[in-house]
Amino acid sequence: MKKTYNIAIDGPAGAGKSTIAKKVAARLGFIYVDTGAMYRAMALYFLEKGIEPENEAAIKAACQDISIRIAYEEGVQQVYLNGSNVSGKIRTEAVGNMASAVSTYRAVREKLLQLQRELAAGEDVIMDGRDIGTCVLPDADTKIYLTAASRVRAERRYKELTEKGIPCDLEEIEQDIIERDHRDMTREIAPLKQAEDAVLVDTSHMTIEEVADRIIQIVSERRTGDGV
């Protein structure tokens, strides 16, 4: 049986992980597993049920009622929460902040961990998140730690929001990113950190294509070295 090949991409909010992972997956013919979308789908459920992020007991109980599925329809990723397509609802700032807050809870992480590992065991996948290389796929064949300066990440987010006609403040966005970094890096369970065997890629002064090229180069070197 052919061994699957797994790529793990970790890094802070706004580093471009999802954009890069999707592009690399398409070029390599891999399945892109959007772990962030999974967490956001759970966060959306908690928000719709009126559960506060501090109420760990309620969140743990609600986890039992959540089913999440990722599908590709005409080449576009769709996220299903309890059978309903929520792809258009999970990218708001409120959902993102809730996802960051509840991801510290063991019940939330355990709910998604099994599904993520099952996907990786059966397919060539590229997965991005905060703890993929350190916790979810510790044996991933290639690990990347993608980062960028907080100001650069804030400017990217500001541009994205303003192009959509959403009013926003650059300073507030950067402060939110800095605070989210702190939460992710200091949480008790699976904190954000660079895996010892991960390759650091700073995207502050790189284009999307340059980052994708760099990661594919790293994967090619690893696969050649492993005799794949």
PDB file of C-alpha atoms in Angstrom:
ATOM      1  CA  MET A   1       0.000   0.000   0.000  1.00  0.00           C
ATOM      2  CA  LYS A   2       1.396   3.390  -1.014  1.00  0.00           C
ATOM      3  CA  LYS A   3       2.297   5.599   1.913  1.00  0.00           C
ATOM      4  CA  THR A   4       0.521   8.934   1.950  1.00  0.00           C
ATOM      5  CA  TYR A   5       2.535  12.166   2.009  1.00  0.00           C
ATOM      6  CA  ASN A   6       1.580  14.803   4.543  1.00  0.00           C
ATOM      7  CA  ILE A   7       2.571  18.489   4.648  1.00  0.00           C
ATOM      8  CA  ALA A   8       2.016  20.537   7.807  1.00  0.00           C
ATOM      9  CA  ILE A   9       1.957  24.344   7.721  1.00  0.00           C
ATOM     10  CA  ASP A  10       1.818  26.236  11.026  1.00  0.00           C
ATOM     11  CA  GLY A  11       2.018  29.906  11.857  1.00  0.00           C
ATOM     12  CA  PRO A  12       0.270  32.895  13.429  1.00  0.00           C
ATOM     13  CA  ALA A  13      -2.951  34.552  12.280  1.00  0.00           C
ATOM     14  CA  GLY A  14      -2.670  36.469   9.016  1.00  0.00           C
ATOM     15  CA  ALA A  15       0.546  34.830   7.827  1.00  0.00           C
ATOM     16  CA  GLY A  16      -1.182  33.584   4.671  1.00  0.00           C
ATOM     17  CA  LYS A  17      -1.285  29.908   5.645  1.00  0.00           C
ATOM     18  CA  SER A  18      -4.622  29.073   4.040  1.00  0.00           C
ATOM     19  CA  THR A  19      -3.925  30.964   0.811  1.00  0.00           C
ATOM     20  CA  ILE A  20      -0.539  29.320   0.407  1.00  0.00           C
ATOM     21  CA  ALA A  21      -1.725  25.847   1.447  1.00  0.00           C
ATOM     22  CA  LYS A  22      -4.544  25.915  -1.124  1.00  0.00           C
ATOM     23  CA  LYS A  23      -2.175  26.994  -3.898  1.00  0.00           C
ATOM     24  CA  VAL A  24       0.459  24.381  -3.020  1.00  0.00           C
ATOM     25  CA  ALA A  25      -2.203  21.663  -2.741  1.00  0.00           C
ATOM     26  CA  ALA A  26      -3.542  22.515  -6.198  1.00  0.00           C
ATOM     27  CA  ARG A  27      -0.071  22.447  -7.758  1.00  0.00           C
ATOM     28  CA  LEU A  28       0.886  19.154  -6.098  1.00  0.00           C
ATOM     29  CA  GLY A  29      -2.501  17.475  -6.504  1.00  0.00           C
ATOM     30  CA  PHE A  30      -2.921  17.114  -2.731  1.00  0.00           C
ATOM     31  CA  ILE A  31      -6.076  17.416  -0.627  1.00  0.00           C
ATOM     32  CA  TYR A  32      -6.196  20.697   1.288  1.00  0.00           C
ATOM     33  CA  VAL A  33      -7.564  20.217   4.803  1.00  0.00           C
ATOM     34  CA  ASP A  34      -8.669  23.569   6.166  1.00  0.00           C
ATOM     35  CA  THR A  35      -8.379  23.050   9.920  1.00  0.00           C
ATOM     36  CA  GLY A  36      -9.089  26.720  10.552  1.00  0.00           C
ATOM     37  CA  ALA A  37     -12.435  26.333   8.792  1.00  0.00           C
ATOM     38  CA  MET A  38     -13.216  23.387  11.051  1.00  0.00           C
ATOM     39  CA  TYR A  39     -12.552  25.443  14.183  1.00  0.00           C
ATOM     40  CA  ARG A  40     -14.530  28.342  12.740  1.00  0.00           C
ATOM     41  CA  ALA A  41     -17.483  26.078  12.023  1.00  0.00           C
ATOM     42  CA  MET A  42     -17.496  24.975  15.653  1.00  0.00           C
ATOM     43  CA  ALA A  43     -17.189  28.600  16.768  1.00  0.00           C
ATOM     44  CA  LEU A  44     -20.145  29.548  14.575  1.00  0.00           C
ATOM     45  CA  TYR A  45     -22.227  26.855  16.259  1.00  0.00           C
ATOM     46  CA  PHE A  46     -21.364  28.200  19.720  1.00  0.00           C
ATOM     47  CA  LEU A  47     -22.194  31.773  18.635  1.00  0.00           C
ATOM     48  CA  GLU A  48     -25.532  30.754  17.136  1.00  0.00           C
ATOM     49  CA  LYS A  49     -26.401  28.930  20.354  1.00  0.00           C
ATOM     50  CA  GLY A  50     -25.493  32.014  22.411  1.00  0.00           C
ATOM     51  CA  ILE A  51     -22.711  30.252  24.305  1.00  0.00           C
ATOM     52  CA  GLU A  52     -20.075  32.538  25.835  1.00  0.00           C
ATOM     53  CA  PRO A  53     -16.423  31.637  25.106  1.00  0.00           C
ATOM     54  CA  GLU A  54     -15.717  31.528  28.875  1.00  0.00           C
ATOM     55  CA  ASN A  55     -18.363  28.837  29.475  1.00  0.00           C
ATOM     56  CA  GLU A  56     -16.188  25.757  29.039  1.00  0.00           C
ATOM     57  CA  ALA A  57     -18.798  23.372  30.427  1.00  0.00           C
ATOM     58  CA  ALA A  58     -21.423  24.488  27.896  1.00  0.00           C
ATOM     59  CA  ILE A  59     -18.897  24.334  25.060  1.00  0.00           C
ATOM     60  CA  LYS A  60     -17.854  20.810  26.051  1.00  0.00           C
ATOM     61  CA  ALA A  61     -21.477  19.682  26.109  1.00  0.00           C
ATOM     62  CA  ALA A  62     -22.204  21.345  22.750  1.00  0.00           C
ATOM     63  CA  CYS A  63     -19.281  19.537  21.087  1.00  0.00           C
ATOM     64  CA  GLN A  64     -21.317  16.338  21.238  1.00  0.00           C
ATOM     65  CA  ASP A  65     -23.924  17.905  18.941  1.00  0.00           C
ATOM     66  CA  ILE A  66     -21.515  19.069  16.233  1.00  0.00           C
ATOM     67  CA  SER A  67     -20.708  17.318  12.976  1.00  0.00           C
ATOM     68  CA  ILE A  68     -18.306  18.921  10.487  1.00  0.00           C
ATOM     69  CA  ARG A  69     -17.528  17.803   6.966  1.00  0.00           C
ATOM     70  CA  ILE A  70     -15.278  19.322   4.300  1.00  0.00           C
ATOM     71  CA  ALA A  71     -16.115  18.657   0.663  1.00  0.00           C
ATOM     72  CA  TYR A  72     -14.862  19.918  -2.697  1.00  0.00           C
ATOM     73  CA  GLU A  73     -17.574  20.844  -5.146  1.00  0.00           C
ATOM     74  CA  GLU A  74     -16.413  21.906  -8.604  1.00  0.00           C
ATOM     75  CA  GLY A  75     -12.966  22.456  -7.127  1.00  0.00           C
ATOM     76  CA  VAL A  76     -14.212  24.783  -4.382  1.00  0.00           C
ATOM     77  CA  GLN A  77     -14.028  23.881  -0.712  1.00  0.00           C
ATOM     78  CA  GLN A  78     -17.351  23.726   1.101  1.00  0.00           C
ATOM     79  CA  VAL A  79     -17.737  23.433   4.865  1.00  0.00           C
ATOM     80  CA  TYR A  80     -20.781  21.667   6.274  1.00  0.00           C
ATOM     81  CA  LEU A  81     -21.922  22.097   9.869  1.00  0.00           C
ATOM     82  CA  ASN A  82     -24.509  19.503  10.882  1.00  0.00           C
ATOM     83  CA  GLY A  83     -25.447  19.066   7.248  1.00  0.00           C
ATOM     84  CA  SER A  84     -25.748  22.767   6.394  1.00  0.00           C
ATOM     85  CA  ASN A  85     -23.272  24.602   4.157  1.00  0.00           C
ATOM     86  CA  VAL A  86     -21.779  27.382   6.314  1.00  0.00           C
ATOM     87  CA  SER A  87     -18.901  28.348   4.019  1.00  0.00           C
ATOM     88  CA  GLY A  88     -20.229  31.900   3.669  1.00  0.00           C
ATOM     89  CA  LYS A  89     -20.690  32.438   7.408  1.00  0.00           C
ATOM     90  CA  ILE A  90     -17.396  31.419   8.981  1.00  0.00           C
ATOM     91  CA  ARG A  91     -14.990  34.164   7.839  1.00  0.00           C
ATOM     92  CA  THR A  92     -16.162  37.046  10.033  1.00  0.00           C
ATOM     93  CA  GLU A  93     -13.997  38.641  12.730  1.00  0.00           C
ATOM     94  CA  ALA A  94     -16.462  37.539  15.434  1.00  0.00           C
ATOM     95  CA  VAL A  95     -16.225  33.899  14.364  1.00  0.00           C
ATOM     96  CA  GLY A  96     -12.434  34.148  14.126  1.00  0.00           C
ATOM     97  CA  ASN A  97     -12.106  35.534  17.630  1.00  0.00           C
ATOM     98  CA  MET A  98     -14.460  32.895  19.027  1.00  0.00           C
ATOM     99  CA  ALA A  99     -12.490  30.152  17.263  1.00  0.00           C
ATOM    100  CA  SER A 100      -9.246  31.408  18.792  1.00  0.00           C
ATOM    101  CA  ALA A 101     -10.807  31.500  22.255  1.00  0.00           C
ATOM    102  CA  VAL A 102     -12.474  28.068  22.221  1.00  0.00           C
ATOM    103  CA  SER A 103      -9.512  26.321  20.584  1.00  0.00           C
ATOM    104  CA  THR A 104      -7.889  26.341  24.028  1.00  0.00           C
ATOM    105  CA  TYR A 105     -10.431  23.794  25.271  1.00  0.00           C
ATOM    106  CA  ARG A 106      -9.495  20.127  25.223  1.00  0.00           C
ATOM    107  CA  ALA A 107     -12.988  18.999  24.192  1.00  0.00           C
ATOM    108  CA  VAL A 108     -12.897  21.177  21.072  1.00  0.00           C
ATOM    109  CA  ARG A 109      -9.459  19.978  20.025  1.00  0.00           C
ATOM    110  CA  GLU A 110     -10.200  16.301  20.633  1.00  0.00           C
ATOM    111  CA  LYS A 111     -13.385  16.576  18.596  1.00  0.00           C
ATOM    112  CA  LEU A 112     -11.435  17.587  15.498  1.00  0.00           C
ATOM    113  CA  LEU A 113      -8.200  15.685  16.018  1.00  0.00           C
ATOM    114  CA  GLN A 114      -9.530  12.266  15.078  1.00  0.00           C
ATOM    115  CA  LEU A 115     -11.101  13.487  11.832  1.00  0.00           C
ATOM    116  CA  GLN A 116      -7.945  15.339  10.811  1.00  0.00           C
ATOM    117  CA  ARG A 117      -5.731  12.307  11.389  1.00  0.00           C
ATOM    118  CA  GLU A 118      -8.105  10.014   9.522  1.00  0.00           C
ATOM    119  CA  LEU A 119      -7.945  12.307   6.493  1.00  0.00           C
ATOM    120  CA  ALA A 120      -4.146  12.382   6.599  1.00  0.00           C
ATOM    121  CA  ALA A 121      -3.909   8.588   6.888  1.00  0.00           C
ATOM    122  CA  GLY A 122      -5.918   8.034   3.731  1.00  0.00           C
ATOM    123  CA  GLU A 123      -4.848  10.861   1.420  1.00  0.00           C
ATOM    124  CA  ASP A 124      -1.872  12.988   0.406  1.00  0.00           C
ATOM    125  CA  VAL A 125      -2.793  16.116   2.354  1.00  0.00           C
ATOM    126  CA  ILE A 126      -1.580  19.587   3.166  1.00  0.00           C
ATOM    127  CA  MET A 127      -2.928  20.895   6.442  1.00  0.00           C
ATOM    128  CA  ASP A 128      -2.504  24.334   8.001  1.00  0.00           C
ATOM    129  CA  GLY A 129      -3.169  25.651  11.485  1.00  0.00           C
ATOM    130  CA  ARG A 130      -1.469  26.500  14.760  1.00  0.00           C
ATOM    131  CA  ASP A 131      -0.322  23.062  15.958  1.00  0.00           C
ATOM    132  CA  ILE A 132      -0.335  20.763  12.931  1.00  0.00           C
ATOM    133  CA  GLY A 133       3.368  19.894  12.952  1.00  0.00           C
ATOM    134  CA  THR A 134       3.624  19.763  16.739  1.00  0.00           C
ATOM    135  CA  CYS A 135       0.400  17.967  17.713  1.00  0.00           C
ATOM    136  CA  VAL A 136      -1.978  16.978  14.924  1.00  0.00           C
ATOM    137  CA  LEU A 137       0.535  15.476  12.471  1.00  0.00           C
ATOM    138  CA  PRO A 138       3.796  15.166  14.433  1.00  0.00           C
ATOM    139  CA  ASP A 139       5.074  12.666  11.840  1.00  0.00           C
ATOM    140  CA  ALA A 140       4.294  14.861   8.813  1.00  0.00           C
ATOM    141  CA  ASP A 141       6.805  14.368   5.994  1.00  0.00           C
ATOM    142  CA  THR A 142       7.357  18.120   5.546  1.00  0.00           C
ATOM    143  CA  LYS A 143       6.724  20.827   8.134  1.00  0.00           C
ATOM    144  CA  ILE A 144       6.648  24.557   7.423  1.00  0.00           C
ATOM    145  CA  TYR A 145       6.416  27.440   9.923  1.00  0.00           C
ATOM    146  CA  LEU A 146       4.967  30.377   8.010  1.00  0.00           C
ATOM    147  CA  THR A 147       5.156  33.824   9.574  1.00  0.00           C
ATOM    148  CA  ALA A 148       5.331  37.574   8.853  1.00  0.00           C
ATOM    149  CA  ALA A 149       5.690  40.774  10.879  1.00  0.00           C
ATOM    150  CA  SER A 150       2.490  41.777  12.727  1.00  0.00           C
ATOM    151  CA  ARG A 151       2.307  45.065  10.795  1.00  0.00           C
ATOM    152  CA  VAL A 152       2.547  43.265   7.473  1.00  0.00           C
ATOM    153  CA  ARG A 153      -0.177  40.841   8.502  1.00  0.00           C
ATOM    154  CA  ALA A 154      -2.393  43.721   9.644  1.00  0.00           C
ATOM    155  CA  GLU A 155      -1.891  45.564   6.358  1.00  0.00           C
ATOM    156  CA  ARG A 156      -2.878  42.454   4.413  1.00  0.00           C
ATOM    157  CA  ARG A 157      -6.043  42.032   6.471  1.00  0.00           C
ATOM    158  CA  TYR A 158      -6.850  45.762   6.154  1.00  0.00           C
ATOM    159  CA  LYS A 159      -6.514  45.574   2.373  1.00  0.00           C
ATOM    160  CA  GLU A 160      -8.699  42.474   2.233  1.00  0.00           C
ATOM    161  CA  LEU A 161     -11.474  44.072   4.296  1.00  0.00           C
ATOM    162  CA  THR A 162     -11.430  47.464   2.562  1.00  0.00           C
ATOM    163  CA  GLU A 163     -11.613  45.804  -0.844  1.00  0.00           C
ATOM    164  CA  LYS A 164     -14.813  44.150   0.361  1.00  0.00           C
ATOM    165  CA  GLY A 165     -16.160  47.525   1.453  1.00  0.00           C
ATOM    166  CA  ILE A 166     -15.921  46.662   5.157  1.00  0.00           C
ATOM    167  CA  PRO A 167     -14.900  49.670   7.302  1.00  0.00           C
ATOM    168  CA  CYS A 168     -11.933  48.914   9.554  1.00  0.00           C
ATOM    169  CA  ASP A 169      -8.996  50.473  11.391  1.00  0.00           C
ATOM    170  CA  LEU A 170      -5.423  49.363  10.697  1.00  0.00           C
ATOM    171  CA  GLU A 171      -4.197  49.993  14.253  1.00  0.00           C
ATOM    172  CA  GLU A 172      -7.079  48.005  15.736  1.00  0.00           C
ATOM    173  CA  ILE A 173      -6.440  45.122  13.355  1.00  0.00           C
ATOM    174  CA  GLU A 174      -2.754  44.988  14.291  1.00  0.00           C
ATOM    175  CA  GLN A 175      -3.572  45.112  18.006  1.00  0.00           C
ATOM    176  CA  ASP A 176      -6.060  42.264  17.543  1.00  0.00           C
ATOM    177  CA  ILE A 177      -3.381  40.228  15.727  1.00  0.00           C
ATOM    178  CA  ILE A 178      -0.841  40.846  18.491  1.00  0.00           C
ATOM    179  CA  GLU A 179      -3.364  39.815  21.156  1.00  0.00           C
ATOM    180  CA  ARG A 180      -4.364  36.718  19.196  1.00  0.00           C
ATOM    181  CA  ASP A 181      -0.679  35.757  18.802  1.00  0.00           C
ATOM    182  CA  HIS A 182      -0.254  36.011  22.563  1.00  0.00           C
ATOM    183  CA  ARG A 183      -3.303  33.829  23.232  1.00  0.00           C
ATOM    184  CA  ASP A 184      -2.229  31.223  20.716  1.00  0.00           C
ATOM    185  CA  MET A 185       1.366  31.089  21.953  1.00  0.00           C
ATOM    186  CA  THR A 186       0.593  30.969  25.687  1.00  0.00           C
ATOM    187  CA  ARG A 187      -2.448  28.674  25.801  1.00  0.00           C
ATOM    188  CA  GLU A 188      -2.041  25.589  27.968  1.00  0.00           C
ATOM    189  CA  ILE A 189      -3.092  23.047  25.350  1.00  0.00           C
ATOM    190  CA  ALA A 190      -1.103  22.803  22.096  1.00  0.00           C
ATOM    191  CA  PRO A 191       0.359  26.328  22.019  1.00  0.00           C
ATOM    192  CA  LEU A 192       1.517  27.842  18.749  1.00  0.00           C
ATOM    193  CA  LYS A 193       5.232  27.220  18.262  1.00  0.00           C
ATOM    194  CA  GLN A 194       7.643  26.176  15.547  1.00  0.00           C
ATOM    195  CA  ALA A 195       8.257  22.423  15.468  1.00  0.00           C
ATOM    196  CA  GLU A 196      11.911  21.510  15.856  1.00  0.00           C
ATOM    197  CA  ASP A 197      12.015  19.956  12.379  1.00  0.00           C
ATOM    198  CA  ALA A 198       9.957  22.678  10.648  1.00  0.00           C
ATOM    199  CA  VAL A 199      11.435  25.014   8.040  1.00  0.00           C
ATOM    200  CA  LEU A 200      10.900  28.704   8.845  1.00  0.00           C
ATOM    201  CA  VAL A 201       9.510  30.775   5.962  1.00  0.00           C
ATOM    202  CA  ASP A 202       9.068  34.512   6.624  1.00  0.00           C
ATOM    203  CA  THR A 203       6.645  35.916   4.050  1.00  0.00           C
ATOM    204  CA  SER A 204       6.973  39.587   5.019  1.00  0.00           C
ATOM    205  CA  HIS A 205       8.717  40.503   1.770  1.00  0.00           C
ATOM    206  CA  MET A 206       7.544  37.658  -0.474  1.00  0.00           C
ATOM    207  CA  THR A 207       4.717  37.381  -2.989  1.00  0.00           C
ATOM    208  CA  ILE A 208       2.217  34.538  -2.789  1.00  0.00           C
ATOM    209  CA  GLU A 209       3.826  32.845  -5.787  1.00  0.00           C
ATOM    210  CA  GLU A 210       7.294  33.148  -4.253  1.00  0.00           C
ATOM    211  CA  VAL A 211       6.107  31.530  -1.036  1.00  0.00           C
ATOM    212  CA  ALA A 212       4.391  28.698  -2.919  1.00  0.00           C
ATOM    213  CA  ASP A 213       7.520  28.120  -5.017  1.00  0.00           C
ATOM    214  CA  ARG A 214       9.657  28.010  -1.865  1.00  0.00           C
ATOM    215  CA  ILE A 215       7.429  25.434  -0.157  1.00  0.00           C
ATOM    216  CA  ILE A 216       7.254  23.235  -3.246  1.00  0.00           C
ATOM    217  CA  GLN A 217      11.046  23.413  -3.440  1.00  0.00           C
ATOM    218  CA  ILE A 218      11.282  22.283   0.205  1.00  0.00           C
ATOM    219  CA  VAL A 219       8.839  19.424  -0.416  1.00  0.00           C
ATOM    220  CA  SER A 220      10.752  18.353  -3.532  1.00  0.00           C
ATOM    221  CA  GLU A 221      14.035  18.307  -1.618  1.00  0.00           C
ATOM    222  CA  ARG A 222      12.466  16.283   1.224  1.00  0.00           C
ATOM    223  CA  ARG A 223      10.821  13.782  -1.119  1.00  0.00           C
ATOM    224  CA  THR A 224      14.054  13.319  -3.054  1.00  0.00           C
ATOM    225  CA  GLY A 225      15.993  12.906   0.157  1.00  0.00           C
ATOM    226  CA  ASP A 226      13.467  10.393   1.474  1.00  0.00           C
ATOM    227  CA  GLY A 227      13.575   8.475  -1.780  1.00  0.00           C
ATOM    228  CA  VAL A 228       9.886   9.096  -2.427  1.00  0.00           C
TER     229      VAL A 228
END
